[in-house]
Structures are given as C-alpha cells and as structure tokens.
Amino acid sequence: MWDYSDKVMDYFRNPRNMGELEDANGIGKVGSMACGDVMYLYLKIDPKTEVIEKATFKTFGCASAIASASILTEMVIGKKIDEALKITNKDIVEALGGLPQAKFHCSVMGSEALEAAVNDYRGIKPEEKEELEGKLVCKCFAVTDKLIEKVVRENHLTTVEEVTAYTKAGGACGSCKEEIKEIIDRVNSHPCCQI
Amino acid sequence: MFVYLDNNATTSVAKEVLEVMLPFLQEEYGNPSSMYEFARKPIKAVEKARRQVAEFLGAAYDDEIIFTSCGSESDSTAILGSLQALGTERNEVIISDVEHPAVFNLRKHLERMGYTVKVLPVNKSGLVEVASLENVISEKTALVSVMYANNETGCIMPIAELTEVAHKFGALMHTDAVQAAGKVKIDVQKLNVDMLGISGHKIHAPKGVGALYLKRGTSFRPFLAGGHQERGRRAGTENVASIAALGKACEMAGEALEYEQTEIRRLRDKLEAGLLAIPYSYLNGDREKRTPNTTNISFEFIEGEAILLSMSDKGICASTGSACSSESLEPSHVLLAQGLPAKLAHSAVRFSLSRYTTESEIDYVISEMPKVIERIRKMSPFWHEN
C-alpha cells in the first residue's frame, strides 16, 4: 500500500478539471498503455495574450498519475505559457504534498504533457519534437537522454535508482543502466548544466 | 460494508485456531527441547500438529513434515536443501514461467551457484503443459519445481503428470502448494512429489509459519543449520503456538474442502458472472482448471491501482496485476507469460474468496463494481461511451 498524502487522495477521489476540452487549441499526449500510464492534457490558450484560459486532463493510470494531472491543470490556468513551462515535476510533487519516490515518474509525465501541449499549440509537430527530445536511452519505456538530463538537473539526482523512480528508465530490462550512469555523471560534472 | 476478497494474499486467523495457540503464548511457554515435565505439553502440541499436517497432505509418515517460518522458507529449503545434497553432476533446474517470486527469484541465485535454469512456458489459459517439460528435461536435470496452483489466476498445474516425467529422468520434483492448500485435495502420495510446501497464513493460521513435506529417502541438507530441531533438518526453537495453529488450520481446511469446492465455487461463479457483465471485462486464466475461490478479471481501458483504491473507498479489498501497485515497473509476469497484452495486465484485478465469505458480501461487490469501473473509465482517454 502506498503512503499517499491526503492531497493525492483528494485529487484522486475528486479530480478537478477532468474530461476533454472541446475548444482546446493545444493537446499534449504522453505515456503508453503498455507502460501503465497515459496522460492527455488539453489547453485553451488565448492567442493574443498567450494566457492559458482553460486546462483539463484525462488519465489512464494510478492514483498519483490522476492526481498529478489534475493538480497540474489548476497550476497552469491563468498563467502565460512561458510562465507555465517553468513548472517542473518537482513543483507538482510539492503541490501534491509529496509522492512516494517510485511514483515521481507521474509528476514527470505531468511536465512532459504540459510541454507536449504547448508544442502542439505552437505547431511543433511530433516528428520535430522527437528530434528536440534527443536520443532514445531506455527502449522499454521510451525515455530519451534529454528527459533524463532534465530530471537529473532539476532534481539533483545522483543515482540510477533515482532516475528510474523519476522516469522509469532502466526499470525493465536494465540494459541502459550504464548509459543512465554516464548521463548522471555528465550532468553533475558540468556546472554549466546545473541550475 | 467491509468485504475482504484478497484471501490469496492472506487470511484471517480462525477463532478455533487462535484458541489452540493461546496457551502456548501464555502459561505453556516451555521449550520443547527442555528436559522436564513442563516441556511436555509443547512437545505434544508440535507432534499433534505434525500429525494433522501429514494427514492434510496425505503423507505416509509424520516425520515427512518439517515446520518452517513461511511458504518462502519452505520453497528455499526444498530447492536449495535438496540441490546441495545432490552434488553437481546434474546442473539443470527447471521451473515454470508463472512461479511465485519465492521460487521465480531463486533463479538468479541458482545461476550464480552454477546451475542452468530452464523456464517452462504456460499456454494461453495460464497452464503448464506436460509436453513442454518433456521438451527440455534431460539426464542433466536435478530438480523440477512447478507450483500446484497459481496465486494470481488460480490455475491448477498437472503436478502428478509433471512428476512422472521428472522421475523418468531421475530428477526430483518440488511443488509450491501454498495456493492449492485448502482449495483442492492435496495427496502427496498420489502426486508422488518429493517435496511440497505450504504456508499457514493462507489457510487461516497466523503469518510466520509454514511446512515442507519431504518424502522419506529424499537426499537433503538443512537450509537453516544449527540446533537439532526437526530431526536436524531445520534449526531454531520451535514456534510452538504457530505450529499448533497450523495443525489446527490444516485440520479445519481438510474438513472444509467439500464446502470450498461447492459453496465457495458457487459464490465465486456468481461474483464472476456479475463482474463479466460489465462491458469490456475479460477473465484471465483457465475457466475449469483453477482453484474454486479465485477469479482474475481485466477491466479494459483503466489501470488496476486506480481501481483498487476506488474499491477500497467502498470497503472492498482485492489486488491487481498492474505495475503501479508495487515497486516494480512491469505488470504481472504471470499474466504476461500467458500472452496477455501489457495494457490488459495493468487492468487486471484478482478477487479471492475464503470460506468466511458470505453471499451478501458478494451481492454488495456485484452492485458496487460497475460504479467503480465507470468512475475510473470516465477519466481514461481510451474510454468512449457507446
């Protein structure tokens, strides 16, 4: 049994902003059913002001994936997109009153979905996006070096186990663990990469 | 209403079982190894329990029963203890693809010891086929270990037939019968297995006690070495109260077998029919060859942990094959092994009844589950009504 915070359980039991958004002009779809979680984030952005007016979600996944998506919608509504993009997975974890470490990947999915929705709004097609996302490291869970670098940097991660908890990378066959270690070392040895 | 349908995970301690235990936790606390009258009752309790377990399993001799601390210890003791005694001439071990972690995760350990471990597949219904053992067994095979009944699907494996093949090649046969005990009649002589393990807390005894049947004449080295207890086959002061409890639990489980096969089966079938009436729900595992208390159902488009937590809010306890409910990131290896796509393995929920499950509990679950499934499906991007 996971020791979920009251806030996670509240957002799971009473999800805010759940459902499709008819007039969405930015939709982010991340995750895969085979991996156990999928998140769709729908944004209605005012083209003049670039303010997110409405945000909703749909999630296939566990309680923490549902809660992460739901609280994220509340966090972005009323923000300009550039401001919203500054929300990291860490912010989502904090807003939820914490998540079990093995569930951090749910919060990472939240920030990925947000990025994907903004890319969609800006007309950046998935093919181009893949290039932006970098090289595939974990083939089991389709995790790229760019995403691993991002979570390592933003959360000050130092071990492969932590990266697995945040992104799932290395959690199945484990053949990419060496590569993950190299990425961690690379990020942590370059002060310029750290925020 | 509180409804516990997770009896393959653990069970309540039966009132009669608790009564048998209590004296040995209170006034009769003597150590069975001691040399005075005060130790007589504990000794007698342990030997009575041995008789009860032997009878329950159909063993020819009481001394074929060794008490352990749990099902996992029974499995490790059987596998590692017998291999150690055999020597290294035979260097292959065969297990099935759907073993409980107690056996499945010994694989790496055995490989480090120099054994080649071969894994038998299961068919679409979740059953091990005798032909697949015939395909891989050889004169190099030291031991075959296949579970009697699977914990997730309840599938019952053809142990007697597998044993025949194992023995033809001079290999030992072990079966983890933790999930079969109390649900199907176990007869070690008919099965002809060399080793069989059970666990107390799955049959209404407390956690922390198990037993291993070790056929007379089977070469064996103790897994837990030290004192002389259990005829030198398992060191450590006897857990008298829990051993007495296991004996009583076995006696009661033996008496309740008929009820399990008829009444519990009827309730399970009723529950299953009610759940399968929910659209896009599918049964996992063989419909006929399985324990009468278990049903495993995938509810498409949604994920198991969300289902369980939503059920929990209604007071209903069950378990899931989804990765999200455990530290692991992959869904149930049992369901994947029988060819279920990962998305349906993530959607699987196991319901397991006990002889204390009532009809009104089943009716309650049948009436609440459609609402639970609908609520979670509404949140799923893959669910579209009509």
XYZ file of C-alpha atoms in Angstrom:
581
model
C 0.000 0.000 0.000
C 1.389 3.386 -0.986
C 1.541 6.065 1.633
C -0.194 8.714 -0.421
C -0.688 12.189 1.000
C -4.213 13.365 1.790
C -3.913 15.756 -1.124
C -3.135 12.971 -3.611
C -6.138 11.004 -2.351
C -8.330 14.100 -2.525
C -7.392 14.809 -6.156
C -7.853 11.120 -6.966
C -11.280 10.988 -5.317
C -12.451 14.404 -6.564
C -10.476 15.138 -9.703
C -10.604 18.793 -10.778
C -10.843 19.744 -14.461
C -11.339 16.171 -15.636
C -12.551 15.496 -19.169
C -11.915 16.505 -22.755
C -11.870 20.183 -23.682
C -13.965 20.856 -26.798
C -12.266 24.132 -27.699
C -8.705 23.099 -26.829
C -6.010 24.533 -29.096
C -3.102 22.668 -27.518
C -3.263 18.958 -26.672
C -0.384 17.022 -25.072
C -0.424 13.228 -25.141
C 2.307 11.358 -23.263
C 2.959 7.847 -21.964
C 1.826 4.479 -23.290
C -0.771 1.959 -22.223
C 1.807 -0.839 -22.240
C 3.867 1.072 -19.692
C 0.833 1.554 -17.465
C 0.192 5.278 -17.704
C -1.023 7.727 -20.305
C -1.805 11.394 -19.788
C -3.745 13.724 -22.105
C -3.601 17.419 -21.265
C -5.970 19.823 -23.018
C -5.209 23.577 -23.059
C -7.267 26.525 -24.279
C -4.759 29.309 -24.853
C -5.674 32.888 -25.761
C -3.606 33.541 -28.926
C -3.340 37.275 -28.172
C -2.159 37.141 -24.598
C -0.788 33.561 -24.586
C -2.599 33.048 -21.299
C -3.894 29.544 -20.552
C -7.608 30.125 -20.056
C -8.745 26.567 -19.562
C -6.974 23.268 -18.857
C -8.381 19.774 -18.483
C -6.983 16.237 -18.427
C -7.703 12.574 -18.976
C -5.507 9.871 -17.487
C -5.062 6.118 -17.787
C -3.037 5.264 -14.729
C -2.754 5.055 -10.994
C -3.999 7.459 -8.322
C -0.812 9.542 -8.381
C -0.934 9.891 -12.184
C -4.530 11.101 -11.956
C -3.736 13.483 -9.087
C -0.609 14.843 -10.849
C -2.571 15.651 -13.997
C -5.464 17.171 -12.091
C -3.373 19.460 -9.905
C -1.298 20.494 -12.923
C -4.429 21.832 -14.650
C -5.069 24.059 -11.629
C -1.452 25.209 -11.594
C -1.423 26.336 -15.229
C -4.813 28.024 -15.525
C -4.356 31.818 -15.654
C -0.634 31.595 -16.415
C 1.099 32.738 -19.596
C 2.557 29.741 -21.399
C 6.176 30.755 -20.856
C 5.451 31.071 -17.188
C 3.603 27.748 -17.115
C 6.520 25.996 -18.803
C 8.649 26.843 -15.796
C 6.604 24.392 -13.739
C 8.815 21.388 -13.066
C 7.899 17.925 -11.880
C 9.261 18.991 -8.512
C 6.622 21.716 -8.284
C 3.915 19.145 -8.991
C 5.280 16.833 -6.262
C 5.338 19.723 -3.813
C 1.822 20.838 -4.706
C 0.616 17.313 -4.010
C 2.185 17.280 -0.579
C 4.767 14.737 -1.719
C 4.727 11.490 -3.689
C 6.315 8.115 -2.925
C 9.665 8.095 -4.752
C 8.630 5.256 -7.057
C 5.766 7.476 -8.215
C 7.848 10.519 -9.152
C 7.544 9.489 -12.792
C 3.854 10.503 -12.600
C 4.887 14.088 -11.889
C 7.464 13.945 -14.683
C 4.669 12.866 -17.033
C 2.780 15.974 -15.963
C 5.542 18.328 -17.022
C 6.057 16.309 -20.220
C 2.355 16.582 -21.052
C 2.489 20.323 -20.492
C 5.444 20.679 -22.823
C 3.740 18.495 -25.428
C 0.528 20.544 -25.235
C 2.432 23.812 -25.713
C 4.382 22.288 -28.629
C 1.079 21.263 -30.157
C -0.271 24.812 -29.734
C 2.860 26.252 -31.324
C 2.539 23.908 -34.259
C 5.650 21.906 -33.492
C 4.840 18.514 -34.960
C 5.617 15.290 -33.083
C 8.388 14.367 -35.585
C 10.263 17.598 -34.934
C 9.547 17.225 -31.269
C 11.244 13.825 -31.240
C 14.375 15.466 -32.556
C 14.154 18.057 -29.832
C 13.732 15.288 -27.294
C 17.004 13.653 -28.217
C 18.291 10.100 -28.315
C 16.350 7.113 -27.018
C 18.124 5.663 -23.986
C 15.562 3.346 -22.372
C 13.844 1.378 -25.110
C 11.457 -0.405 -22.711
C 9.834 2.811 -21.518
C 10.848 5.119 -24.418
C 12.885 7.582 -22.364
C 15.359 9.928 -24.079
C 18.669 11.366 -22.905
C 17.122 14.846 -22.935
C 14.449 13.872 -20.411
C 16.980 12.099 -18.191
C 19.262 15.148 -18.282
C 16.330 17.372 -17.376
C 15.214 15.376 -14.320
C 18.780 14.868 -13.129
C 19.402 18.595 -13.329
C 16.125 19.781 -11.855
C 16.014 17.279 -9.020
C 19.756 16.967 -8.309
C 19.715 13.209 -8.855
C 22.884 11.190 -8.317
C 21.913 7.517 -8.725
C 20.458 5.305 -11.449
C 17.758 4.153 -8.987
C 16.576 7.730 -8.581
C 16.417 8.222 -12.344
C 14.336 5.032 -12.598
C 11.948 6.343 -9.944
C 11.539 9.618 -11.825
C 11.361 8.413 -15.414
C 11.029 4.596 -15.280
C 14.197 4.453 -17.455
C 16.138 1.304 -16.611
C 13.218 -0.223 -14.718
C 12.528 -3.169 -17.003
C 15.378 -4.963 -18.816
C 18.005 -2.726 -17.220
C 20.322 -2.758 -20.237
C 20.524 1.062 -20.332
C 21.685 1.482 -16.726
C 25.291 2.126 -17.790
C 24.172 4.833 -20.166
C 21.999 6.435 -17.476
C 25.001 6.483 -15.132
C 27.050 8.249 -17.814
C 24.328 10.880 -18.247
C 24.180 11.466 -14.486
C 27.948 11.861 -14.332
C 27.973 14.143 -17.344
C 25.281 16.450 -15.964
C 26.746 16.543 -12.498
C 30.293 17.211 -13.669
C 29.317 20.242 -15.767
C 28.489 23.165 -13.526
C 27.000 24.966 -16.518
C 24.367 22.260 -16.804
C 23.134 22.877 -13.311
C 20.539 25.439 -12.436
C -19.726 -2.613 4.296
C -16.272 -4.175 4.558
C -15.617 -7.034 2.137
C -12.271 -8.811 2.109
C -11.727 -10.578 -1.201
C -7.954 -10.871 -1.058
C -7.629 -14.252 0.614
C -4.841 -15.339 -1.761
C -2.765 -12.560 -0.149
C -3.553 -13.535 3.413
C -6.465 -14.738 5.543
C -7.954 -14.002 8.937
C -6.926 -16.306 11.773
C -9.845 -18.636 12.500
C -11.305 -18.331 16.002
C -10.715 -22.043 16.707
C -7.114 -21.692 15.527
C -6.460 -18.758 17.833
C -7.827 -20.746 20.775
C -5.360 -23.556 20.095
C -2.481 -21.076 20.031
C -3.148 -19.043 23.132
C -1.995 -21.472 25.864
C 1.448 -21.679 24.244
C 1.808 -17.904 24.248
C 0.778 -17.694 27.892
C 1.036 -20.408 30.552
C 2.542 -23.239 28.442
C 5.640 -21.399 27.326
C 8.120 -24.249 27.810
C 10.807 -25.000 25.241
C 10.151 -28.388 23.615
C 13.871 -29.191 23.881
C 13.870 -28.937 27.690
C 14.084 -31.965 29.960
C 11.235 -31.544 32.379
C 7.562 -32.171 32.651
C 6.777 -28.529 31.872
C 8.006 -29.062 28.280
C 5.690 -31.998 27.659
C 2.637 -30.064 26.512
C 4.595 -28.009 23.953
C 6.235 -31.203 22.624
C 2.879 -32.914 22.354
C 1.385 -29.868 20.617
C 4.139 -29.852 17.977
C 3.780 -33.579 17.342
C -0.007 -33.349 17.173
C 0.326 -30.573 14.602
C 2.762 -32.685 12.616
C 0.155 -35.452 12.521
C -2.549 -33.004 11.422
C -0.405 -31.567 8.629
C 0.694 -35.032 7.483
C -2.931 -36.137 7.315
C -3.966 -32.989 5.482
C -1.303 -33.582 2.834
C -1.813 -37.346 2.657
C 1.765 -38.065 3.792
C 2.616 -41.654 4.719
C 4.724 -40.674 7.748
C 4.545 -37.804 10.201
C 8.301 -37.313 10.063
C 7.994 -36.268 6.427
C 6.703 -32.915 7.698
C 9.190 -30.148 8.579
C 7.885 -26.940 10.130
C 9.231 -23.694 8.694
C 8.565 -19.982 9.137
C 6.662 -19.391 5.879
C 5.989 -20.524 2.339
C 9.134 -18.860 1.033
C 11.277 -20.707 3.566
C 9.603 -23.976 2.554
C 10.473 -23.288 -1.095
C 14.060 -22.212 -0.455
C 14.615 -25.130 1.912
C 13.280 -27.630 -0.599
C 15.149 -26.309 -3.613
C 18.474 -25.313 -2.079
C 18.497 -28.093 0.529
C 17.950 -30.866 -1.984
C 20.350 -29.459 -4.595
C 23.089 -29.189 -2.017
C 22.708 -32.862 -1.136
C 22.666 -33.949 -4.787
C 26.082 -32.637 -5.712
C 26.898 -31.040 -9.034
C 26.673 -33.897 -11.501
C 23.259 -32.697 -12.573
C 23.406 -28.973 -13.232
C 19.981 -28.046 -14.565
C 16.888 -26.837 -12.732
C 13.502 -26.416 -14.405
C 10.847 -24.033 -13.111
C 7.733 -22.513 -14.687
C 7.282 -19.013 -16.041
C 4.472 -18.249 -13.574
C 6.108 -19.209 -10.262
C 5.644 -17.050 -7.202
C 8.694 -14.827 -6.510
C 9.610 -17.297 -3.732
C 10.704 -19.684 -6.481
C 10.959 -17.407 -9.526
C 13.526 -15.121 -7.938
C 15.705 -18.040 -6.801
C 16.646 -18.293 -10.449
C 19.494 -15.791 -10.300
C 20.739 -17.336 -7.083
C 20.811 -20.769 -8.712
C 22.600 -19.394 -11.764
C 25.285 -17.917 -9.548
C 25.656 -21.361 -7.996
C 26.414 -22.695 -11.497
C 23.028 -24.141 -12.427
C 21.343 -23.635 -15.758
C 17.734 -22.692 -15.092
C 15.187 -23.544 -17.764
C 11.781 -21.903 -17.663
C 8.632 -23.696 -18.825
C 6.107 -21.518 -20.669
C 2.373 -21.548 -19.980
C -0.369 -21.702 -22.590
C -2.996 -19.017 -23.260
C -5.052 -20.354 -20.350
C -2.140 -19.991 -17.952
C -1.418 -23.731 -17.656
C 1.936 -25.502 -17.840
C 1.767 -28.312 -20.413
C 3.430 -31.659 -19.777
C 4.842 -31.658 -23.315
C 6.866 -28.521 -22.619
C 8.615 -30.278 -19.739
C 9.266 -33.290 -21.977
C 10.880 -30.916 -24.482
C 13.501 -29.516 -22.141
C 14.172 -32.157 -19.458
C 17.333 -34.218 -19.696
C 19.597 -36.509 -17.721
C 21.287 -33.300 -16.525
C 18.129 -32.115 -14.759
C 18.499 -32.160 -10.992
C 15.147 -30.700 -9.989
C 11.806 -29.632 -11.419
C 9.785 -27.062 -9.457
C 6.296 -26.140 -10.648
C 3.646 -24.539 -8.460
C 0.492 -26.532 -7.717
C -1.882 -23.577 -8.125
C -1.073 -20.088 -9.312
C -1.597 -17.228 -6.875
C -2.927 -14.752 -9.446
C -5.166 -16.831 -11.687
C -5.736 -19.911 -9.503
C -4.681 -22.124 -12.432
C -4.025 -25.711 -11.298
C -0.977 -27.332 -12.857
C -0.770 -31.045 -13.785
C 1.624 -31.910 -10.951
C 1.170 -35.721 -10.994
C 1.923 -35.884 -14.738
C 4.877 -33.494 -14.472
C 6.253 -35.574 -11.581
C 6.090 -38.705 -13.703
C 8.198 -37.039 -16.390
C 10.666 -35.636 -13.831
C 11.143 -39.061 -12.228
C 11.582 -40.773 -15.591
C 14.702 -38.651 -15.988
C 15.818 -39.201 -12.411
C 15.067 -35.614 -11.356
C 13.495 -34.546 -8.082
C 10.051 -32.923 -8.105
C 9.072 -29.990 -5.908
C 5.804 -28.089 -5.877
C 4.856 -24.865 -4.129
C 1.343 -25.723 -2.929
C 0.767 -22.534 -0.944
C -2.231 -21.547 -3.083
C -3.581 -25.066 -3.536
C -3.812 -25.874 0.178
C -7.377 -25.736 1.431
C -8.755 -25.247 -2.063
C -8.090 -28.599 -3.691
C -7.469 -32.007 -2.131
C -3.722 -32.498 -1.779
C -2.409 -36.057 -1.748
C 1.375 -36.193 -1.846
C 1.355 -39.958 -2.385
C -0.879 -39.749 -5.430
C 1.077 -36.782 -6.783
C 4.261 -38.706 -5.948
C 6.173 -35.419 -5.474
C 9.382 -35.425 -3.453
C 8.791 -32.045 -1.833
C 5.744 -29.829 -1.311
C 5.439 -26.578 0.599
C 2.511 -24.838 2.295
C 2.030 -21.632 4.262
C -0.102 -21.078 7.367
C -1.465 -17.607 6.778
C -3.197 -18.562 3.539
C -5.379 -21.097 5.375
C -6.479 -19.151 8.454
C -3.397 -19.759 10.617
C -1.212 -16.768 11.543
C 1.650 -15.338 9.487
C 5.085 -16.718 10.301
C 4.549 -20.455 9.970
C 4.726 -22.928 7.097
C 5.533 -26.550 6.433
C 7.533 -28.605 3.991
C 6.691 -32.167 3.050
C 9.920 -34.039 2.373
C 9.426 -37.592 1.144
C 11.383 -40.165 3.142
C 14.610 -41.058 1.389
C 14.994 -37.703 -0.377
C 18.567 -36.527 -0.012
C 18.599 -33.236 1.812
C 20.828 -30.790 3.690
C 19.259 -28.354 6.130
C 18.789 -24.824 4.819
C 18.881 -23.421 8.342
C 21.718 -25.222 10.144
C 22.419 -25.223 13.863
C 20.312 -26.946 16.501
C 18.839 -30.442 16.384
C 15.200 -29.370 15.994
C 13.008 -31.018 13.360
C 15.383 -34.033 13.395
C 18.275 -31.841 12.393
C 16.529 -30.649 9.261
C 15.566 -27.168 10.430
C 17.371 -25.494 13.295
C 15.700 -22.985 15.582
C 13.421 -23.267 18.593
C 10.003 -24.450 17.503
C 7.382 -21.721 17.087
C 5.052 -23.852 19.228
C 1.960 -21.648 19.225
C 2.051 -21.090 15.461
C 2.869 -24.720 14.726
C -0.133 -25.788 16.816
C -2.158 -23.209 14.892
C -1.001 -24.579 11.537
C -2.020 -28.092 12.625
C -5.489 -26.940 13.607
C -5.816 -24.813 10.448
C -4.925 -27.835 8.285
C -7.477 -29.988 10.100
C -10.166 -27.346 9.547
C -9.158 -26.765 5.918
C -9.389 -30.502 5.278
C -12.891 -30.592 6.744
C -13.939 -27.537 4.718
C -12.703 -28.842 1.344
C -16.127 -30.014 0.262
C -17.623 -26.623 1.183
C -14.830 -24.883 -0.706
C -15.471 -26.993 -3.805
C -19.234 -26.439 -3.789
C -20.377 -23.339 -1.910
C -17.291 -21.134 -2.396
C -17.181 -22.153 -6.038
C -20.844 -21.144 -6.392
C -20.185 -17.738 -4.802
C -17.079 -17.210 -6.928
C -19.015 -18.100 -10.079
C -21.795 -15.722 -9.078
C -19.294 -12.906 -8.488
C -17.530 -13.672 -11.757
C -20.750 -13.630 -13.778
C -21.677 -10.308 -12.185
C -18.307 -8.755 -12.987
C -18.114 -10.104 -16.520
C -21.463 -8.419 -17.171
C -19.537 -5.112 -17.035
C -18.687 -4.235 -20.667
C -15.126 -4.875 -21.842
C -14.192 -7.134 -18.941
C -12.336 -10.368 -19.541
C -11.495 -13.451 -17.483
C -7.800 -14.342 -17.167
C -6.806 -17.988 -16.731
C -8.395 -21.337 -17.379
C -12.101 -21.411 -16.522
C -12.131 -25.059 -15.391
C -8.670 -25.945 -14.084
C -8.371 -23.422 -11.296
C -8.946 -23.057 -7.575
C -12.605 -22.533 -6.662
C -12.013 -19.301 -4.732
C -10.166 -17.199 -7.323
C -11.207 -15.063 -10.262
C -8.916 -12.707 -12.175
C -10.576 -10.146 -14.430
C -9.220 -7.378 -16.661
C -11.309 -4.232 -16.956
C -10.122 -2.724 -20.224
C -9.132 0.965 -20.634
C -8.245 1.526 -16.962
C -5.409 0.764 -14.584
C -5.558 -1.592 -11.625
C -4.242 0.586 -8.807
C -6.838 3.259 -9.502
C -9.499 0.530 -9.488
C -8.252 -0.894 -6.158
C -8.135 2.467 -4.397
C -11.603 3.282 -5.636
C -12.817 -0.147 -4.435
C -11.106 0.495 -1.126
C -13.241 3.616 -0.709
C -16.243 1.264 -0.903
C -14.689 -1.077 1.678
C -13.753 -3.764 -0.845
C -10.272 -5.351 -0.751
C -8.739 -7.136 -3.741
C -5.408 -7.000 -5.622
C -4.077 -6.169 -9.078
C -1.611 -7.317 -11.696
C -0.716 -3.732 -12.514
C 2.815 -2.482 -12.062
C 1.620 0.597 -10.248
C 0.688 -1.305 -7.129
C 4.231 -2.473 -6.493
C 7.788 -1.192 -6.579
C 8.187 -2.993 -9.876
C 7.592 -1.075 -13.087
C 6.346 -4.041 -15.058
C 2.909 -5.609 -14.807
C 2.291 -9.150 -13.537
C 4.787 -11.592 -15.054
C 2.123 -14.280 -14.659
C -0.374 -12.554 -16.931
C 2.292 -11.531 -19.461
C 3.519 -15.144 -19.524
C 0.119 -16.354 -20.675
C 0.244 -13.872 -23.543
C -1.940 -11.121 -22.129
C -1.014 -7.707 -23.617
C 0.582 -5.367 -21.049
C -2.373 -2.961 -21.164
C -4.741 -5.734 -20.046
C -2.295 -6.938 -17.389
C -2.293 -3.401 -15.948
C -6.104 -3.613 -15.883
C -6.306 -6.941 -14.045
C -7.954 -7.330 -10.656
C -7.839 -10.539 -8.615
C -10.704 -11.415 -6.298
C -10.105 -14.301 -3.881
C -12.734 -15.653 -1.507
C -12.462 -17.672 1.687
C -14.875 -19.962 3.488
C -15.881 -16.959 5.580
C -17.078 -15.000 2.525
C -20.857 -14.526 2.576
C -23.490 -14.214 -0.105
C -24.455 -10.693 0.978
C -20.804 -9.618 0.605
C -20.744 -10.973 -2.932
C -24.031 -9.217 -3.730
C -22.597 -5.946 -2.419
C -19.479 -6.253 -4.595
C -21.576 -7.091 -7.657
C -23.682 -3.981 -7.081
C -20.750 -1.610 -6.375
C -18.197 -2.667 -9.004
C -19.991 -1.262 -12.072
C -19.950 2.179 -10.407
C -16.258 1.901 -9.532
C -15.321 0.874 -13.078
C -17.475 3.610 -14.607
C -15.891 6.293 -12.419
C -12.336 5.349 -13.390
C -13.239 4.826 -17.042
C -14.624 8.340 -17.244
C -11.106 9.597 -16.520
C -9.476 7.382 -19.172
C -8.516 8.863 -22.549
C -9.285 5.499 -24.153
C -12.820 5.123 -22.881
C -15.624 6.339 -25.087
C -19.170 5.570 -24.079
C -21.331 3.720 -26.609
